Amino acid sequence: MSVITTQRHGDVLVIISDNPPVNALGQAVRAGLAAGIAEAAGDDAIKAVVIRCEGRTFFAGADITEFGKPPVGPSLPEVVDAIEQCRKPVVAAIHGTALGGGLEVALGCHYRIAIGSAKLGLPEVKLGLLPGAGGTQRLPRVTGVADALNMIVSGNPVTASRALEIGLVDRIASADSLAEEAIAFAREVAGAAGHPVSSLRTDRIAEAANHPQVFDKFVAENSRKLQGFDAPKACIEAVRAAVELPFEQGIKLERELFLKLVSGTQSRAMRHLFFAERQAAKIDGIPADTPLIPITRVGILGAGTMGGGIAMNFLSAGLPVTLVEREQAALDRGVATIRKNYERTAARGRMTMEQVEQAMGLLTSTLDYEDLADCDLVIEAVFELMEIKKEVFRRLDGLVKPGAILASNTSYLNIDEMAAETTRPEAVVGLHFFSPANIMRLLEVVRGAKTSPSVLKTVMGLAKTIGKIAVVSGVCPGFIGNRMLSPRQSEAQKLLLEGATPWEVDAALTEFGFPMGPFQMADLAGLDLGWTAEGSTSSTIREVLCERGRRGQKTGQGFYDYDENRRGSPSPETEAIIADFAARSGRAQRKFSGDEIRERLLYPMINEGAKILEEGMAQRASDIDIVWLNGYGWPAFTGGPMFWADTIGLKTVLDGLARHADALGQDFIVSSLLKGKAEAGESFN
Ligand code: 3H9
């Protein structure tokens, strides 16, 4: 059956798209829409047109899989123009998400009606693009510049009610009668003398035309967020053109910018990440009919920063949580922190106080382990020591009901060793949340040797419920993320002894696009993590910094000196400490360029990533990209470490490792997967 069909309802022609899963505007849909409009235009009995979609959503955008392939007409801009130029009024009937090209189709329509739950947006910027079917020119003409800039540059959608406020939709329909209400709306406007044509409107852009500083202000306010990305700048330039140039010239500029971006590396990288994120949810070797384990109550052991943050995920998603601690004071502190975090969110307007109470009402706090007995999933977030973890697993196994899942939040310990302490190793899994656990989107799901498919499938589904991006890792020290962090950290330390300063090392990474470098990160986390004054032996730079009271941002001094706004500046004291260590190490001192620092820090990570793949610890290279993007701030516009390695060429990485072989040391082993692929001219993705 064709993806586009038409139905006649008296004098209204309804054009219906049915192209699951998201009604992407692939070639067949575009051709069908153009044919539908031509049918309406050529039939005198038709007075108005409705465009609507079957399935879960209105058009969610252009078909991203077509980018990079030879274009087959009609193009989306041509289709949108044809809709707009139709002499009979066209009404877009919107449910689900009208995104990207989907919203551009709706903007080409003369009227828009949406149900209350609909969302409308232009998310192209998140794919390293700008709207390329007139969105940058029509949206500001419909909503005004301020809202259009926000929507286009952030890529975030607006709700139907907000869309009504800003003039993006004309009417809200009831969810169960959108099709009928759209037809009635079309009939109602059919007799009007003229219809609003987005591209001809000037009423909403007149103000910005007189106040062009609105663009400079927007750039100034958002410059930090936009750093490194090409697409947002192009978006702003195009919206500016909507105000300053006639429509046709604005469209021409939009097209030029779109074509440049779509063929560039940044957009390729971000499109890779779009599919990588969806791919990560798929687990190899799990039959589709694997049953899920119902999760109606979650137990969490440990009410510290990690346990509390983990609890918030479930409470926010409406799942009851039993939180267990050993001492009343720690429990009270944990519960109070959860409440404080929620109240802060409410104060910022992102939650109502009613929602805060609702979430808190789902929380049971207790000192009694036995209260975990009826939980379907228990996650331990206790001290990171194998003996303690083993003891916890033995105890949980004895008291939690049969069939329940037992999970560890360990960030590097061996899940299989914990599972071996229980009578249900198939129900044991790692759930490595990242701190702050209520905010960070990454979740490493650690698949033990005996973890059952049901357990894996259940926790992957649960991750989606609580809004996490889950990536499956095998059991190895540090799993995917921390295992790759480890060579970066050790190279960063070595560089200090060879003459590089912490500020040079950090700058090399922030220039690359990381939000911070390793030493800024250490200062933020606190240098005294795991450090005690009694156990300190002045044997590392970090120990000496701690001994001098330089324990990171919280003490105003760490590797850096901090002012009252927590802005760091290079510290002469740190430099002196490092110089002392460097002299004692006997290593030659020299200057390093940013490029050399990046090679030393990043190439060994790629090598470790290749080993992770080689050992089957990650299912696919793109999973590694997703971990580093969402857990460690790897810049999205490079596509993640493995994709980045592909773009610079694996041979470049291999040659770089060879060049730095002396510095990397004898223990450094080049991955045979990396070597093989580099020599064969292959890539990871
Ligand atoms: C654009 O429009 C450019 C124009 O301005 C100019 C053109 C000239 N294409 O996310 P889900 C697949 S750029 C192809 O899991 P959900 C997706 O890969 C586009 N495929 O569902 C997945 O496949 P699989 C601007 C697409 O319910 C399946 O559909 N639009 C596309 O969680 C289900 O997706 C966007 O950026 C697509 N456009 O979320 C919107 N979209 O099952 C992108 C999805 O094989 N889409 N797929 O893994 C989304 O944000 C979400 O998919 C959506 C649904 C919110 C719609």
CSV table of C-alpha atoms in Angstrom, one decimal, residues 233-429:
chain,number,residue,atom,x,y,z
A,233,LYS,CA,25.9,29.9,14.2
A,234,ALA,CA,24.4,29.0,10.8
A,235,CYS,CA,20.9,28.9,12.5
A,236,ILE,CA,21.4,32.4,13.8
A,237,GLU,CA,22.7,33.7,10.5
A,238,ALA,CA,19.7,32.2,8.7
A,239,VAL,CA,17.1,33.7,11.1
A,240,ARG,CA,18.9,37.0,10.8
A,241,ALA,CA,18.4,36.7,7.1
A,242,ALA,CA,14.7,36.2,7.6
A,243,VAL,CA,14.6,39.7,9.1
A,244,GLU,CA,17.0,41.4,6.8
A,245,LEU,CA,16.5,39.9,3.4
A,246,PRO,CA,13.5,39.2,1.2
A,247,PHE,CA,12.1,35.6,1.6
A,248,GLU,CA,13.6,34.3,-1.6
A,249,GLN,CA,17.1,35.4,-0.7
A,250,GLY,CA,16.7,34.1,2.9
A,251,ILE,CA,15.7,30.7,1.5
A,252,LYS,CA,18.7,30.8,-0.8
A,253,LEU,CA,21.0,31.4,2.1
A,254,GLU,CA,19.3,28.7,4.2
A,255,ARG,CA,19.9,26.2,1.3
A,256,GLU,CA,23.5,27.1,1.0
A,257,LEU,CA,24.1,26.8,4.7
A,258,PHE,CA,22.2,23.5,4.9
A,259,LEU,CA,24.2,21.9,2.0
A,260,LYS,CA,27.4,23.0,3.6
A,261,LEU,CA,26.5,21.6,7.0
A,262,VAL,CA,24.9,18.3,5.8
A,263,SER,CA,28.1,17.4,3.9
A,264,GLY,CA,30.4,18.4,6.8
A,265,THR,CA,32.0,16.2,9.5
A,266,GLN,CA,30.1,17.7,12.4
A,267,SER,CA,26.7,16.8,11.1
A,268,ARG,CA,28.0,13.4,10.0
A,269,ALA,CA,29.2,12.9,13.6
A,270,MET,CA,26.0,14.0,15.2
A,271,ARG,CA,23.8,11.9,12.9
A,272,HIS,CA,26.0,9.0,13.8
A,273,LEU,CA,25.3,9.7,17.5
A,274,PHE,CA,21.5,9.9,16.8
A,275,PHE,CA,21.5,6.3,15.5
A,276,ALA,CA,24.2,5.2,18.0
A,277,GLU,CA,22.0,6.2,20.9
A,278,ARG,CA,19.1,4.1,19.5
A,279,GLN,CA,21.4,1.2,18.7
A,280,ALA,CA,22.8,1.1,22.2
A,281,ALA,CA,19.4,0.0,23.5
A,282,LYS,CA,19.6,-3.1,21.4
A,283,ILE,CA,21.3,-6.2,23.0
A,284,ASP,CA,22.9,-8.8,20.9
A,285,GLY,CA,21.7,-12.4,21.4
A,286,ILE,CA,18.5,-11.7,23.3
A,287,PRO,CA,15.4,-13.3,21.7
A,288,ALA,CA,12.5,-10.8,21.1
A,289,ASP,CA,10.1,-12.9,23.2
A,290,THR,CA,12.3,-12.8,26.4
A,291,PRO,CA,9.9,-12.1,29.3
A,292,LEU,CA,10.3,-8.9,31.4
A,293,ILE,CA,10.4,-9.0,35.2
A,294,PRO,CA,7.8,-6.6,36.6
A,295,ILE,CA,9.4,-3.9,38.7
A,296,THR,CA,7.0,-2.3,41.1
A,297,ARG,CA,9.3,-1.4,44.0
A,298,VAL,CA,13.0,-0.6,44.0
A,299,GLY,CA,15.3,-1.0,47.0
A,300,ILE,CA,18.5,1.0,47.4
A,301,LEU,CA,21.2,0.3,49.9
A,302,GLY,CA,23.1,3.4,50.9
A,303,ALA,CA,21.7,6.8,51.3
A,304,GLY,CA,24.9,8.7,50.4
A,305,THR,CA,25.3,11.0,47.4
A,306,MET,CA,25.1,8.1,45.0
A,307,GLY,CA,22.3,6.1,46.6
A,308,GLY,CA,20.2,9.3,47.0
A,309,GLY,CA,20.7,10.3,43.4
A,310,ILE,CA,19.8,6.9,42.2
A,311,ALA,CA,16.7,6.9,44.3
A,312,MET,CA,15.5,10.2,42.8
A,313,ASN,CA,15.5,8.6,39.3
A,314,PHE,CA,12.9,6.1,40.3
A,315,LEU,CA,10.9,8.4,42.5
A,316,SER,CA,10.7,10.9,39.7
A,317,ALA,CA,9.4,8.2,37.4
A,318,GLY,CA,6.7,7.3,39.9
A,319,LEU,CA,8.3,4.1,41.2
A,320,PRO,CA,8.2,3.5,45.0
A,321,VAL,CA,11.6,3.2,46.6
A,322,THR,CA,12.8,1.7,49.9
A,323,LEU,CA,16.0,3.4,51.0
A,324,VAL,CA,18.2,1.6,53.6
A,325,GLU,CA,21.1,3.0,55.7
A,326,ARG,CA,23.0,1.7,58.7
A,327,GLU,CA,22.6,4.7,60.9
A,328,GLN,CA,19.7,7.1,61.5
A,329,ALA,CA,21.7,10.2,61.1
A,330,ALA,CA,23.0,9.1,57.6
A,331,LEU,CA,19.5,8.1,56.6
A,332,ASP,CA,18.1,11.4,57.7
A,333,ARG,CA,20.8,13.3,55.8
A,334,GLY,CA,20.1,11.3,52.7
A,335,VAL,CA,16.4,11.9,52.8
A,336,ALA,CA,16.9,15.6,53.5
A,337,THR,CA,19.2,15.9,50.5
A,338,ILE,CA,16.7,14.2,48.2
A,339,ARG,CA,14.0,16.7,49.4
A,340,LYS,CA,16.4,19.6,49.1
A,341,ASN,CA,17.3,18.6,45.5
A,342,TYR,CA,13.6,18.4,44.5
A,343,GLU,CA,12.8,21.6,46.2
A,344,ARG,CA,15.6,23.3,44.3
A,345,THR,CA,14.2,22.0,41.1
A,346,ALA,CA,10.7,23.3,42.1
A,347,ALA,CA,12.2,26.7,42.9
A,348,ARG,CA,13.6,26.8,39.4
A,349,GLY,CA,10.1,26.1,38.0
A,350,ARG,CA,10.9,22.7,36.6
A,351,MET,CA,8.6,20.9,39.1
A,352,THR,CA,5.5,21.8,41.1
A,353,MET,CA,5.5,21.5,44.9
A,354,GLU,CA,2.8,19.0,44.4
A,355,GLN,CA,5.1,16.9,42.3
A,356,VAL,CA,7.8,17.2,44.9
A,357,GLU,CA,5.4,15.8,47.6
A,358,GLN,CA,4.3,13.1,45.2
A,359,ALA,CA,7.9,11.9,44.7
A,360,MET,CA,8.7,12.1,48.4
A,361,GLY,CA,5.5,10.2,49.2
A,362,LEU,CA,6.9,7.3,47.2
A,363,LEU,CA,10.0,7.1,49.4
A,364,THR,CA,10.2,4.7,52.4
A,365,SER,CA,13.4,5.2,54.5
A,366,THR,CA,14.4,2.5,56.9
A,367,LEU,CA,17.3,1.1,59.0
A,368,ASP,CA,16.0,-2.4,58.6
A,369,TYR,CA,17.5,-4.5,55.8
A,370,GLU,CA,14.4,-6.8,56.0
A,371,ASP,CA,12.3,-4.1,54.5
A,372,LEU,CA,14.0,-4.8,51.2
A,373,ALA,CA,12.4,-8.3,51.1
A,374,ASP,CA,9.5,-7.4,48.8
A,375,CYS,CA,11.5,-5.2,46.4
A,376,ASP,CA,11.7,-6.4,42.7
A,377,LEU,CA,15.1,-4.8,42.2
A,378,VAL,CA,17.7,-3.9,44.9
A,379,ILE,CA,20.7,-1.6,43.9
A,380,GLU,CA,23.5,-1.4,46.4
A,381,ALA,CA,25.5,1.8,46.5
A,382,VAL,CA,27.7,1.0,49.5
A,383,PHE,CA,31.5,1.6,49.9
A,384,GLU,CA,33.6,0.5,46.9
A,385,LEU,CA,35.4,-2.4,48.5
A,386,MET,CA,35.0,-6.0,47.2
A,387,GLU,CA,34.8,-7.6,50.7
A,388,ILE,CA,32.0,-5.2,51.7
A,389,LYS,CA,30.2,-5.8,48.4
A,390,LYS,CA,30.4,-9.5,48.8
A,391,GLU,CA,29.0,-9.4,52.3
A,392,VAL,CA,26.1,-7.2,51.0
A,393,PHE,CA,25.3,-9.6,48.2
A,394,ARG,CA,25.3,-12.6,50.6
A,395,ARG,CA,22.9,-10.8,52.9
A,396,LEU,CA,20.6,-9.5,50.1
A,397,ASP,CA,20.4,-12.9,48.6
A,398,GLY,CA,19.2,-14.4,51.9
A,399,LEU,CA,16.4,-11.9,52.4
A,400,VAL,CA,15.2,-10.4,49.1
A,401,LYS,CA,12.4,-12.4,47.5
A,402,PRO,CA,13.2,-15.1,44.9
A,403,GLY,CA,13.3,-13.8,41.3
A,404,ALA,CA,14.2,-10.2,42.4
A,405,ILE,CA,17.2,-8.6,40.6
A,406,LEU,CA,20.3,-7.7,42.7
A,407,ALA,CA,22.3,-4.9,41.2
A,408,SER,CA,25.6,-3.2,42.1
A,409,ASN,CA,26.4,0.4,41.4
A,410,THR,CA,30.2,-0.4,41.4
A,411,SER,CA,32.2,1.7,39.0
A,412,TYR,CA,35.0,-0.8,38.4
A,413,LEU,CA,34.7,-4.0,40.6
A,414,ASN,CA,34.0,-7.5,39.2
A,415,ILE,CA,30.2,-8.2,39.2
A,416,ASP,CA,30.8,-11.9,38.7
A,417,GLU,CA,32.6,-12.1,42.0
A,418,MET,CA,29.6,-10.6,43.7
A,419,ALA,CA,27.2,-12.8,41.8
A,420,ALA,CA,29.2,-15.9,43.0
A,421,GLU,CA,28.3,-15.0,46.6
A,422,THR,CA,24.6,-15.5,45.8
A,423,THR,CA,22.3,-18.5,44.9
A,424,ARG,CA,21.0,-16.4,42.0
A,425,PRO,CA,23.9,-15.3,39.8
A,426,GLU,CA,21.5,-15.0,36.8
A,427,ALA,CA,19.7,-12.2,38.7
A,428,VAL,CA,22.9,-10.2,39.3
A,429,VAL,CA,23.7,-7.2,37.1
